[in-house]
Coordinates of C-alpha atoms and ligand atoms in Angstrom, one line a residue:
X114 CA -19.3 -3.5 -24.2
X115 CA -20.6 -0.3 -23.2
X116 CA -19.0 2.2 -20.5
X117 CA -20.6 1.4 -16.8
X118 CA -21.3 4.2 -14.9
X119 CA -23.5 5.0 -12.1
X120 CA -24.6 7.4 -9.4
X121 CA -24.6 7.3 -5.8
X122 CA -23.2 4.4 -5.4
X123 CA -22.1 2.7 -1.8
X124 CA -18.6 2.4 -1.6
X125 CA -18.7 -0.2 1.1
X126 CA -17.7 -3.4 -0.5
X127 CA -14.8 -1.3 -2.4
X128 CA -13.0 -0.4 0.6
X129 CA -11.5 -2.9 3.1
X130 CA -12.1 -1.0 5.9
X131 CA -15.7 -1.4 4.9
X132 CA -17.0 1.9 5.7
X133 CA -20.3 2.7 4.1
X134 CA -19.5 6.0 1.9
X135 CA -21.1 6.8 -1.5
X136 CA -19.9 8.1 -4.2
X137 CA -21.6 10.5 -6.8
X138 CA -20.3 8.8 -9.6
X139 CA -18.9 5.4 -10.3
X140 CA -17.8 3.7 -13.2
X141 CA -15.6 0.8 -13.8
X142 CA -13.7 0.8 -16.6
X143 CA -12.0 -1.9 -19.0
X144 CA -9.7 0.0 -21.3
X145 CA -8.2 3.7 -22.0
X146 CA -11.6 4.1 -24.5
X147 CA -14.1 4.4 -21.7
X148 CA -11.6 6.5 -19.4
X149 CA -11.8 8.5 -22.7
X150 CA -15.9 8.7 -22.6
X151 CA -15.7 9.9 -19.0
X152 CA -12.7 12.5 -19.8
X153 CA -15.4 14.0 -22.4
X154 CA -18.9 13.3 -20.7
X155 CA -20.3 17.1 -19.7
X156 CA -21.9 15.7 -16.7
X157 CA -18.3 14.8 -14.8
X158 CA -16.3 17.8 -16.2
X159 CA -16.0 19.8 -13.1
X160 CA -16.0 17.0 -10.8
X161 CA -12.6 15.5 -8.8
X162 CA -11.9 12.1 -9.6
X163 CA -10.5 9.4 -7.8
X164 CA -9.1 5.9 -9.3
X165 CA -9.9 3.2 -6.9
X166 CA -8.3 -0.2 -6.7
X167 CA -9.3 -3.2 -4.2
X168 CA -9.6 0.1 -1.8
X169 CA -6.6 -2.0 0.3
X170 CA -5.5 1.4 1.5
X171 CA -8.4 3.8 1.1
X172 CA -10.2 5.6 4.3
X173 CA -13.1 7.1 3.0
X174 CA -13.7 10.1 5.3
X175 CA -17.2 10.8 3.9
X176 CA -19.2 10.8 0.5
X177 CA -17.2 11.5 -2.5
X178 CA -19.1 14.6 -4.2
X179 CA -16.8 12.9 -7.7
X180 CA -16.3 10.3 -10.3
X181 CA -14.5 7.0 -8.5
X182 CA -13.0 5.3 -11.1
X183 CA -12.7 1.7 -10.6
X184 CA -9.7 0.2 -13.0
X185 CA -10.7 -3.4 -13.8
X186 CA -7.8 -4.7 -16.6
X187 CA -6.5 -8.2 -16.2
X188 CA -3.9 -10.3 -17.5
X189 CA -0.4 -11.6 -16.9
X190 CA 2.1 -12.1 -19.6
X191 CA 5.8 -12.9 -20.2
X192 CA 7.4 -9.8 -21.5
X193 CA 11.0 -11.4 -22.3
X194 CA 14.2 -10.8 -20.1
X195 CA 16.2 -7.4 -19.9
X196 CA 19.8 -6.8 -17.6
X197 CA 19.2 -10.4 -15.7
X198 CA 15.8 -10.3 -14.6
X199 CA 12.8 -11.8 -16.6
X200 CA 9.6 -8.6 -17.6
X201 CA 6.2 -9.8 -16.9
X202 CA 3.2 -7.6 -18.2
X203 CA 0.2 -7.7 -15.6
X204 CA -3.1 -6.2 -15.9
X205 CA -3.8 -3.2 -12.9
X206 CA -6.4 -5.1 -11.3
X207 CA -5.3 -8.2 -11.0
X208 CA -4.5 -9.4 -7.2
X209 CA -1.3 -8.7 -5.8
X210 CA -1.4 -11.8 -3.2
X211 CA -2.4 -13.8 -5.8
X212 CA 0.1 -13.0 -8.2
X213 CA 2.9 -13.3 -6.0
X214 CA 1.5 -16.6 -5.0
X215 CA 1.0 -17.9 -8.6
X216 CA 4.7 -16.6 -9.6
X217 CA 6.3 -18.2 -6.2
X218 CA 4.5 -21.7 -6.9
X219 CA 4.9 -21.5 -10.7
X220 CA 8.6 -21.4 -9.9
X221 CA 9.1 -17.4 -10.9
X222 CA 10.4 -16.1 -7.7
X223 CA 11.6 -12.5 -6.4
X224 CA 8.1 -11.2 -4.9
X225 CA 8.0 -13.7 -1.6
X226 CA 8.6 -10.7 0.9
X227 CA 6.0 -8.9 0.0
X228 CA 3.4 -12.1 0.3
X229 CA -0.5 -11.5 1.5
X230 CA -0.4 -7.2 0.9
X231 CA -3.5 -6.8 0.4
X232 CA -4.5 -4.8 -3.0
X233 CA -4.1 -4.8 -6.8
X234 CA -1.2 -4.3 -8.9
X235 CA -1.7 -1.4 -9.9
X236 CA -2.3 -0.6 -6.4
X237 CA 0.9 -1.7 -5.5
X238 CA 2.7 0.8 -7.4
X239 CA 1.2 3.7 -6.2
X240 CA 2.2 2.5 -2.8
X241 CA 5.2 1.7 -3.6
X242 CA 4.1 -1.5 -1.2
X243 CA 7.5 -3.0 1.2
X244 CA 8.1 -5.4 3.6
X245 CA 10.7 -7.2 5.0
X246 CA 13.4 -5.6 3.1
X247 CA 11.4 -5.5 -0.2
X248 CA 10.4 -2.4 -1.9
X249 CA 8.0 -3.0 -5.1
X250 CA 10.6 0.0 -6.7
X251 CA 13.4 -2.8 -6.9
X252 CA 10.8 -5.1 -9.0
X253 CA 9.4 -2.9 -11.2
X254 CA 10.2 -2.1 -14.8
X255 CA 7.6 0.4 -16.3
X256 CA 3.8 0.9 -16.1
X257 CA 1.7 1.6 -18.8
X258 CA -1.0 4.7 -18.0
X259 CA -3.8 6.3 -19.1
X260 CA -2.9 10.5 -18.7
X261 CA -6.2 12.5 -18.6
X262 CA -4.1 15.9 -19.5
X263 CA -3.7 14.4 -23.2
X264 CA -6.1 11.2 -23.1
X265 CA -3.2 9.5 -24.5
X266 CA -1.6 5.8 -22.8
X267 CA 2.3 6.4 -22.2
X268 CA 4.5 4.3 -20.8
X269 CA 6.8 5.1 -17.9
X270 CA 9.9 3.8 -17.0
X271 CA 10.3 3.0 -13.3
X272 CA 12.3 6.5 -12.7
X273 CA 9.9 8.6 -13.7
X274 CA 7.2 6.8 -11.1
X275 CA 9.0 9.2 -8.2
X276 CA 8.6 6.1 -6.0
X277 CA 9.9 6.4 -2.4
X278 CA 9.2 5.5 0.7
X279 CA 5.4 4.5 0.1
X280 CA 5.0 7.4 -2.2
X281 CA 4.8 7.5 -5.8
X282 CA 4.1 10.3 -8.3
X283 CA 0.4 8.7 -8.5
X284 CA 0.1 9.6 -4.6
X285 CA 0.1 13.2 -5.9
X286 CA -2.3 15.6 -7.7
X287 CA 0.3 17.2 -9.4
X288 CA 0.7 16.4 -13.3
X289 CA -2.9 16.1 -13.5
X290 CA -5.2 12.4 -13.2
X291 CA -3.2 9.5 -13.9
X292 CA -4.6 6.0 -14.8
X293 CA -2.2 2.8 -13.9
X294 CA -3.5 0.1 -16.9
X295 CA -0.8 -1.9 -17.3
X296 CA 2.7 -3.2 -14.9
X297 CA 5.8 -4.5 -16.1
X298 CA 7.8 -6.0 -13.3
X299 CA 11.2 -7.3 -13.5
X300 CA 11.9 -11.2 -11.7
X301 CA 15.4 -11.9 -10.8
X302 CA 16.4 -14.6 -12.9
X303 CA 19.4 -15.3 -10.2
X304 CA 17.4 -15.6 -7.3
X305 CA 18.7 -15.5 -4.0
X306 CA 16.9 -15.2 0.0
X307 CA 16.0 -11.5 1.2
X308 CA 16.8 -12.1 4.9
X309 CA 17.9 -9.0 6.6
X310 CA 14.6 -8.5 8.7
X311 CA 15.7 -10.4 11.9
X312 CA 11.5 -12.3 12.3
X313 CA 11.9 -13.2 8.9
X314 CA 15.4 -14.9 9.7
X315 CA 14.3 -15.9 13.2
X316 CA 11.7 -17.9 11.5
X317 CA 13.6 -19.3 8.6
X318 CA 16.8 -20.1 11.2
X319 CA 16.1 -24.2 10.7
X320 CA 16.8 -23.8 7.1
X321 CA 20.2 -23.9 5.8
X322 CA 19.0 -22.8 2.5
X323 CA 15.8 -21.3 2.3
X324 CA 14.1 -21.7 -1.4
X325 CA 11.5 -19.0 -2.6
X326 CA 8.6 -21.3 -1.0
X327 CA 10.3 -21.5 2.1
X328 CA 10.3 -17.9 2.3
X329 CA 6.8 -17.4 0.9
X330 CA 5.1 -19.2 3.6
X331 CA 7.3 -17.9 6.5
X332 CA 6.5 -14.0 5.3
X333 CA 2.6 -15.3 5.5
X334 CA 3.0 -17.1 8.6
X335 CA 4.5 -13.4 10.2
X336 CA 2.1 -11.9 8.4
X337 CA -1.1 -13.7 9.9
X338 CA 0.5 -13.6 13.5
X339 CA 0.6 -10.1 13.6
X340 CA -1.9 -8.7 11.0
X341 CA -6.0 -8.9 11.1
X342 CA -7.7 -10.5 7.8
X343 CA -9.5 -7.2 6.7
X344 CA -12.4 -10.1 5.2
X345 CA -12.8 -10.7 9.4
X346 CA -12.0 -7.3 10.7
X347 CA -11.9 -4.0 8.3
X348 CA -8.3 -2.4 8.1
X349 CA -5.9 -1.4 5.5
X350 CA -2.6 -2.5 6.8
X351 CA -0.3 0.0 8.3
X352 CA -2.0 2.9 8.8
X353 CA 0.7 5.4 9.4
X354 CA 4.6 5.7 8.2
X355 CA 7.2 5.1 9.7
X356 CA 8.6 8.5 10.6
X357 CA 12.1 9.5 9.7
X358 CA 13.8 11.6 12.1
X359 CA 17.5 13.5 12.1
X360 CA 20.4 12.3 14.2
X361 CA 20.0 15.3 16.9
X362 CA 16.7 13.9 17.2
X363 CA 17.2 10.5 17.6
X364 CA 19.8 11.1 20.0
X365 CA 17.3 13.1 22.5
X366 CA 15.0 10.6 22.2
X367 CA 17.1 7.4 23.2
X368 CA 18.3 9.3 26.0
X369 CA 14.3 10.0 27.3
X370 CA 13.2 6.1 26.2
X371 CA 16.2 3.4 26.1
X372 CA 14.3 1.2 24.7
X373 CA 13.0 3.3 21.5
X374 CA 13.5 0.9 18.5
X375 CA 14.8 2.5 15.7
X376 CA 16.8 1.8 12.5
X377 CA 20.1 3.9 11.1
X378 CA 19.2 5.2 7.6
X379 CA 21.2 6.6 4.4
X380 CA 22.1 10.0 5.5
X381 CA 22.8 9.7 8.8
X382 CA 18.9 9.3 9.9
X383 CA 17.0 6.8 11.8
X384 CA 13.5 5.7 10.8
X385 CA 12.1 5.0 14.3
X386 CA 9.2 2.1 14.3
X387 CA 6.1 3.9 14.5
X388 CA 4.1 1.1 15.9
X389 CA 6.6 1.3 19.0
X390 CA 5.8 5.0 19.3
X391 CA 1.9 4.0 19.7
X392 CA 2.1 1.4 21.4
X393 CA 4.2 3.0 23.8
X394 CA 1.7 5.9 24.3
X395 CA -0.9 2.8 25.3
X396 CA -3.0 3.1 23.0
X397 CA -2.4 -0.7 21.5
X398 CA -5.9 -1.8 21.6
X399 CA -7.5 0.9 22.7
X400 CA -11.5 1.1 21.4
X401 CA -13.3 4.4 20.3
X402 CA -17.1 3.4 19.6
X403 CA -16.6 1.4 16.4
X404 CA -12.8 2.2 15.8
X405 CA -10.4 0.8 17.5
X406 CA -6.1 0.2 17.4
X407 CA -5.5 -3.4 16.7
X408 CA -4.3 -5.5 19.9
X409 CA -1.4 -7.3 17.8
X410 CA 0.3 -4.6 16.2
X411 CA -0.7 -0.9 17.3
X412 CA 0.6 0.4 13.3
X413 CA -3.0 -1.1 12.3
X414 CA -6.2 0.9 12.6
X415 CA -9.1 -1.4 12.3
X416 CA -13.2 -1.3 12.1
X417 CA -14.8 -3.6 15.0
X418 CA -18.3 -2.8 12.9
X419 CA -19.7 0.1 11.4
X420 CA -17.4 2.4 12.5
X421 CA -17.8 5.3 9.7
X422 CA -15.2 6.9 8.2
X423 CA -15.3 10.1 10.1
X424 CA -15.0 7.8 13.4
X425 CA -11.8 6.0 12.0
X426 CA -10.4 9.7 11.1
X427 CA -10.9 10.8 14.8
X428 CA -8.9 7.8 16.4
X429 CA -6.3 8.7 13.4
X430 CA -6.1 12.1 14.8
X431 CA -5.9 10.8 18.1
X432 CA -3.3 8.9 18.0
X433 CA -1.1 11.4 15.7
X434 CA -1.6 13.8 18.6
X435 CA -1.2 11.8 21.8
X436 CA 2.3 10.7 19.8
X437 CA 3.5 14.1 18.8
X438 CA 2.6 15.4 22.6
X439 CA 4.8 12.2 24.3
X440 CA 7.1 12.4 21.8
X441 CA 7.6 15.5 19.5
X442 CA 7.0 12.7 15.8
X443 CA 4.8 13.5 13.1
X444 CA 3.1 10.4 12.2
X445 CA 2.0 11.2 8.5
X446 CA -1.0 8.4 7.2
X447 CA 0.6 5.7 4.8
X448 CA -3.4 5.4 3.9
X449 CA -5.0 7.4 1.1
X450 CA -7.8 9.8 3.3
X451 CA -10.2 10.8 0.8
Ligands
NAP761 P1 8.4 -5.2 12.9 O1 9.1 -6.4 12.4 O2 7.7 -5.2 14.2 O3 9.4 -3.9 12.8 C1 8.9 -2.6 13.1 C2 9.5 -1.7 12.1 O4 10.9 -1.7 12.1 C3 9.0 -2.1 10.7 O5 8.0 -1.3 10.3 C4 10.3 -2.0 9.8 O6 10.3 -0.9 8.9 C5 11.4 -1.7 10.8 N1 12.4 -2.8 10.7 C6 12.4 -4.0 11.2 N2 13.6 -4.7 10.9 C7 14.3 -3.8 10.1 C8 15.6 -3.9 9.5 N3 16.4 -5.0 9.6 N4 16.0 -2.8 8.8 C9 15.3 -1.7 8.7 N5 14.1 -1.6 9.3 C10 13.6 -2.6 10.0 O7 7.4 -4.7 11.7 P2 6.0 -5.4 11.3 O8 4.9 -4.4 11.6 O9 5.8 -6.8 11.8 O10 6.2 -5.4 9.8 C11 7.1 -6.3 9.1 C12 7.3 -5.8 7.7 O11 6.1 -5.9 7.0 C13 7.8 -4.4 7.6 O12 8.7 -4.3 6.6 C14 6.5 -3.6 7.3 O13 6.8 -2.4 6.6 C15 5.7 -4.6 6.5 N6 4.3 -4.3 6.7 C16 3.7 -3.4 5.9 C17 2.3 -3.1 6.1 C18 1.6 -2.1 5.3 O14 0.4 -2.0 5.4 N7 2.3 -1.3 4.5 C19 1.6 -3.8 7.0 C20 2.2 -4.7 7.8 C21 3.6 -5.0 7.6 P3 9.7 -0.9 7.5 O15 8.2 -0.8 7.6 O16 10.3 0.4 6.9 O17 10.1 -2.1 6.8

């Protein structure tokens, strides 16, 4: 099979807010050989790349004037057990949802709270994707990936990813371009209920002892509530983070807004809930030509219909600004702005 690769190619099927952005160059690759060809190809030397997923989390701003590299390895394998958990090797692209679906009804649990995120696998890990009490960091064993600095594949254990609080090493330009290929995660071969999210107890409070599937379909039951299908309605999930703020902080502002809703971290900081911070600036559902905040949950930045990238930047902004004005908080994007 030979190498793919295009020019100015529409990005707006790889991107699920489905804004219409082109990119110079495209290719989608199958293996570390053609990541090699575009490494040495004279024509993309000079030019910034950047490695594109399911685009779950991606706002393209504009055109890319660079390569996207579109990562398209697939395949799920056992990878034998290690310290109580069962390894399972899974190709980048494959479909997050989909996995954790397969693994919940095949009867390998330990994924259910973080059921329907959009995205790929390899995705995931760049993300560091969490819900409900679930970070992808406590799943994950090691990646395999493709390091355009020596054009070698290296493995790297789950330390050495820097993942945090949606932020992983492969969020940052530093170290040079890094290809995800491969993900080894780690099932819990004792499995046992994640509940500490009060919805997701709330809705399994009938159950005296939730199994995995129990708490597969209540985390997708939430999920659709509260969430738009970006199929219907173009979004990438939470747009911004939740912001972490100091004691002092959080002190001044319960005493301004009783009813801020907030959660005491490690360290003696609270991560206040960032959709509470929009919503209380009223800007839940508010509609700016194309762009608008989603009605259900104001952490969600959605296209109504060919809202352009630049257009879904703008209501970003807007809302970062009206927020930091009522409230003094940073929101910083979750979203990759490209
Ligand atoms: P929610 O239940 O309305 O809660 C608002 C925020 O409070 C959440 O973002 C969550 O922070 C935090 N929170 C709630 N219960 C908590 C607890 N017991 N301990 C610590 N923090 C708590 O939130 P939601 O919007 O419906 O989302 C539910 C879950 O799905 C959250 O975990 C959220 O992160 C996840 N989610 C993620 C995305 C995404 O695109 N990344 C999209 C939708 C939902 P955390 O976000 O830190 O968990």
């Amino acid at each position: 099979m030979s190498l793919i690769l295009q020019q100015a190619v529409s990005l707006k099927s790889c991107n699920a807010f489905g804004v219409d952005a082109r990119a110079a160059w495209f290719a989608r690759i199958r293996d570390p050989s053609e990541l090699q060809q575009l490494r040495d190809d004279p024509r993309l030397r000079a030019l910034p790349w950047y490695i594109l997923g399911a685009g779950s989390n991606t706002l393209f701003a504009g055109d890319f004037p660079g390569l996207v590299v579109n990562v398209g390895v697939a395949g799920i394998a056992e990878a034998g057990a290690r310290d109580g958990a069962r390894l399972l090797r899974v190709g980048a692209s494959e479909s997050w949802p989909a996995l954790v679906e397969s693994l919940v009804r095949g009867g390998r649990p330990g994924l259910e709270n973080l059921a329907l995120i959009p995205g790929s696998v390899g995705a995931a890990v760049v993300q560091n994707i969490g819900a409900y009490g679930l970070e992808l960091a406590e799943r994950l064993h090691s990646v395999e990936v493709w390091e355009a600095a020596t054009g070698k594949v290296r493995t790297l254990g789950v330390e050495e990813c820097g993942l945090g609080y949606r932020d992983s090493i492969f969020k940052r330009a530093a170290g040079g371009i890094r290809v995800i290929l491969q993900v080894t995660l780690r099932l819990p071969i004792q499995w046992q209920p994640l509940m500490g999210y009060a919805e997701l107890a709330r809705e399994l409070a009938a159950l005296a002892h939730p199994a995995p599937i129990d708490v597969f379909h209540a985390v997708c039951a939430l999920r659709r509530r509260k969430l738009p299908d970006p199929a219907q309605l173009g979004n990438v999930g939470s747009f911004f983070k939740n912001p972490i703020v100091s004691r002092g902080q959080h002190q001044e502002l319960l005493t301004r807004h009783p009813s801020l809703v907030s959660y005491p971290m490690a360290g003696g900081r609270f991560k206040l809930a960032a959709g509470w911070l929009i919503e209380a600036c009223g800007l839940r559902g508010v509609v700016r030509g194309a762009a608008g905040v989603y009605e259900r949950q104001a952490l969600v930045l959605v296209n109504h219909g060919g809202a352009s990238g630049r257009e879904i930047l703008a209501l970003a902004r807007e809302v970062q600004e009206t927020v930091a004005a009522r409230f003094g908080v940073h929101l910083e994007p979750e979203a990759v702005i490209v």
